[in-house]
GROMACS .gro file of C-alpha atoms in nm:
model
  138
    1MET     CA    1 -14.336  -3.974   8.119
    2LYS     CA    2 -14.485  -3.727   7.959
    3ASN     CA    3 -14.466  -3.773   7.585
    4ASN     CA    4 -14.354  -3.378   7.378
    5SER     CA    5 -14.355  -3.508   7.095
    6HIS     CA    6 -14.702  -3.225   7.033
    7VAL     CA    7 -14.735  -2.985   6.781
    8SER     CA    8 -14.733  -2.689   6.903
    9PRO     CA    9 -15.081  -2.458   6.836
   10ILE     CA   10 -14.900  -2.249   6.678
   11PHE     CA   11 -14.727  -2.389   6.430
   12PRO     CA   12 -15.137  -2.431   6.213
   13MET     CA   13 -15.214  -2.060   6.334
   14LEU     CA   14 -14.813  -1.932   6.163
   15LYS     CA   15 -14.908  -2.105   5.796
   16HIS     CA   16 -15.269  -1.933   5.847
   17LEU     CA   17 -15.022  -1.596   5.864
   18HIS     CA   18 -14.815  -1.708   5.611
   19ARG     CA   19 -15.071  -1.756   5.333
   20VAL     CA   20 -15.266  -1.415   5.429
   21THR     CA   21 -14.965  -1.276   5.399
   22ASN     CA   22 -14.902  -1.400   5.103
   23GLN     CA   23 -15.266  -1.299   4.971
   24LEU     CA   24 -15.219  -0.928   5.076
   25LEU     CA   25 -14.921  -0.880   4.924
   26VAL     CA   26 -15.110  -1.121   4.554
   27SER     CA   27 -15.321  -0.790   4.558
   28ALA     CA   28 -15.072  -0.481   4.673
   29ILE     CA   29 -14.910  -0.581   4.387
   30ALA     CA   30 -15.250  -0.652   4.143
   31THR     CA   31 -15.362  -0.279   4.293
   32LEU     CA   32 -15.037  -0.124   4.256
   33SER     CA   33 -15.032  -0.187   3.827
   34THR     CA   34 -15.372  -0.127   3.782
   35MET     CA   35 -15.330   0.215   3.914
   36ALA     CA   36 -14.977   0.253   3.683
   37ILE     CA   37 -15.219   0.098   3.381
   38ALA     CA   38 -15.448   0.397   3.500
   39SER     CA   39 -15.218   0.679   3.513
   40SER     CA   40 -15.022   0.651   3.260
   41ALA     CA   41 -15.441   0.583   2.958
   42VAL     CA   42 -15.522   0.888   3.188
   43ALA     CA   43 -15.198   1.125   3.121
   44GLU     CA   44 -15.262   1.258   2.767
   45ARG     CA   45 -15.021   1.458   2.519
   46ARG     CA   46 -15.154   1.695   2.321
   47GLU     CA   47 -14.939   1.735   1.947
   48VAL     CA   48 -15.046   2.078   1.833
   49ASP     CA   49 -14.926   2.238   1.467
   50ILE     CA   50 -14.958   2.562   1.288
   51ARG     CA   51 -14.897   2.732   1.031
   52MET     CA   52 -14.795   3.046   0.970
   53LEU     CA   53 -14.752   3.271   0.637
   54VAL     CA   54 -14.519   3.422   0.595
   55ASN     CA   55 -14.474   3.818   0.535
   56GLN     CA   56 -14.190   3.927   0.346
   57ASP     CA   57 -14.256   4.252   0.526
   58GLU     CA   58 -14.208   4.165   0.890
   59GLY     CA   59 -13.858   4.077   1.003
   60PHE     CA   60 -13.793   3.773   1.206
   61GLU     CA   61 -13.835   3.881   1.544
   62VAL     CA   62 -14.163   4.016   1.438
   63MET     CA   63 -14.241   3.686   1.310
   64THR     CA   64 -14.110   3.501   1.610
   65ARG     CA   65 -14.340   3.737   1.878
   66LYS     CA   66 -14.614   3.604   1.566
   67ALA     CA   67 -14.501   3.221   1.656
   68GLU     CA   68 -14.509   3.252   2.054
   69ILE     CA   69 -14.850   3.449   2.071
   70LEU     CA   70 -14.987   3.069   1.863
   71ALA     CA   71 -14.806   2.957   2.098
   72ARG     CA   72 -14.958   3.031   2.414
   73SER     CA   73 -15.327   3.007   2.242
   74ALA     CA   74 -15.228   2.695   2.156
   75ALA     CA   75 -15.161   2.575   2.439
   76GLN     CA   76 -15.411   2.736   2.701
   77ARG     CA   77 -15.715   2.628   2.464
   78ALA     CA   78 -15.530   2.220   2.516
   79PHE     CA   79 -15.627   2.248   2.868
   80ASP     CA   80 -15.888   2.387   2.935
   81ARG     CA   81 -16.059   2.191   2.687
   82GLU     CA   82 -15.978   1.858   2.806
   83VAL     CA   83 -15.828   1.779   3.150
   84LEU     CA   84 -15.693   1.458   3.055
   85VAL     CA   85 -15.416   1.609   2.887
   86SER     CA   86 -15.139   1.621   3.045
   87ASP     CA   87 -14.804   1.738   2.793
   88VAL     CA   88 -14.905   1.974   2.542
   89SER     CA   89 -14.613   2.010   2.276
   90VAL     CA   90 -14.720   2.329   1.948
   91LYS     CA   91 -14.514   2.368   1.641
   92VAL     CA   92 -14.485   2.630   1.440
   93THR     CA   93 -14.393   2.639   1.107
   94ALA     CA   94 -14.361   2.964   0.897
   95GLN     CA   95 -14.442   2.898   0.572
   96ASP     CA   96 -14.357   3.177   0.237
   97PRO     CA   97 -14.607   3.176   0.008
   98TYR     CA   98 -14.490   3.180  -0.283
   99GLN     CA   99 -14.207   2.958  -0.285
  100ASP     CA  100 -14.263   2.627  -0.105
  101GLN     CA  101 -14.049   2.700   0.169
  102ALA     CA  102 -14.189   2.592   0.546
  103ALA     CA  103 -13.967   2.623   0.880
  104ILE     CA  104 -13.973   2.532   1.163
  105ILE     CA  105 -14.007   2.861   1.461
  106LEU     CA  106 -14.040   2.767   1.722
  107GLN     CA  107 -14.172   2.431   1.933
  108LEU     CA  108 -14.363   2.422   2.306
  109ILE     CA  109 -14.303   2.159   2.532
  110VAL     CA  110 -14.466   2.175   2.871
  111SER     CA  111 -14.688   2.042   3.085
  112ARG     CA  112 -14.969   2.116   3.272
  113ASN     CA  113 -14.803   2.122   3.602
  114GLU     CA  114 -14.521   2.382   3.411
  115TRP     CA  115 -14.822   2.524   3.268
  116VAL     CA  116 -14.978   2.615   3.580
  117SER     CA  117 -14.676   2.741   3.738
  118ARG     CA  118 -14.628   2.905   3.473
  119PRO     CA  119 -14.752   3.037   3.103
  120ASP     CA  120 -14.474   3.219   2.935
  121PRO     CA  121 -14.393   3.007   2.612
  122LYS     CA  122 -14.051   3.236   2.631
  123VAL     CA  123 -13.995   2.958   2.884
  124TRP     CA  124 -14.084   2.595   2.733
  125ALA     CA  125 -14.033   2.675   2.334
  126THR     CA  126 -13.745   2.540   2.239
  127TYR     CA  127 -13.678   2.867   1.900
  128PHE     CA  128 -13.510   2.750   1.586
  129PRO     CA  129 -13.294   3.095   1.383
  130MET     CA  130 -13.176   2.822   1.084
  131ALA     CA  131 -13.547   2.941   1.017
  132LYS     CA  132 -13.496   3.294   0.914
  133THR     CA  133 -13.239   3.155   0.647
  134LEU     CA  134 -13.405   2.829   0.547
  135ILE     CA  135 -13.739   3.085   0.398
  136GLY     CA  136 -13.523   3.402   0.282
  137ILE     CA  137 -13.650   3.701   0.529
  138ARG     CA  138 -13.456   3.940   0.668
   0.00000   0.00000   0.00000
């Protein structure tokens, strides 16, 4: 009579395969974690604050156009100078030189990809029309 109680040679192989699978899984998790940390370290946000003096002889529309030009130039410079910058925030504040009053006219927040596809501050800017009243411009 034959003894069928011996262990099949496939069981040690399965044990080895299980160990290799676990090692691969741990390695994949470690790699993904490292990539996530590296990509977040690479992405930078640049914040630029610009102050412009109010000219009471100019209207609010002219001042807003000047603010757009300043914001556009600042965003373009930030992306051109630093390749690691992924997002730019530009805040343009109008300040009355004779009074102690200032107000944000616009804030431009844009990613590098958005800016490359459409470098127009009018598209990405948030305007603050109350600035006109706050700093007393006509």
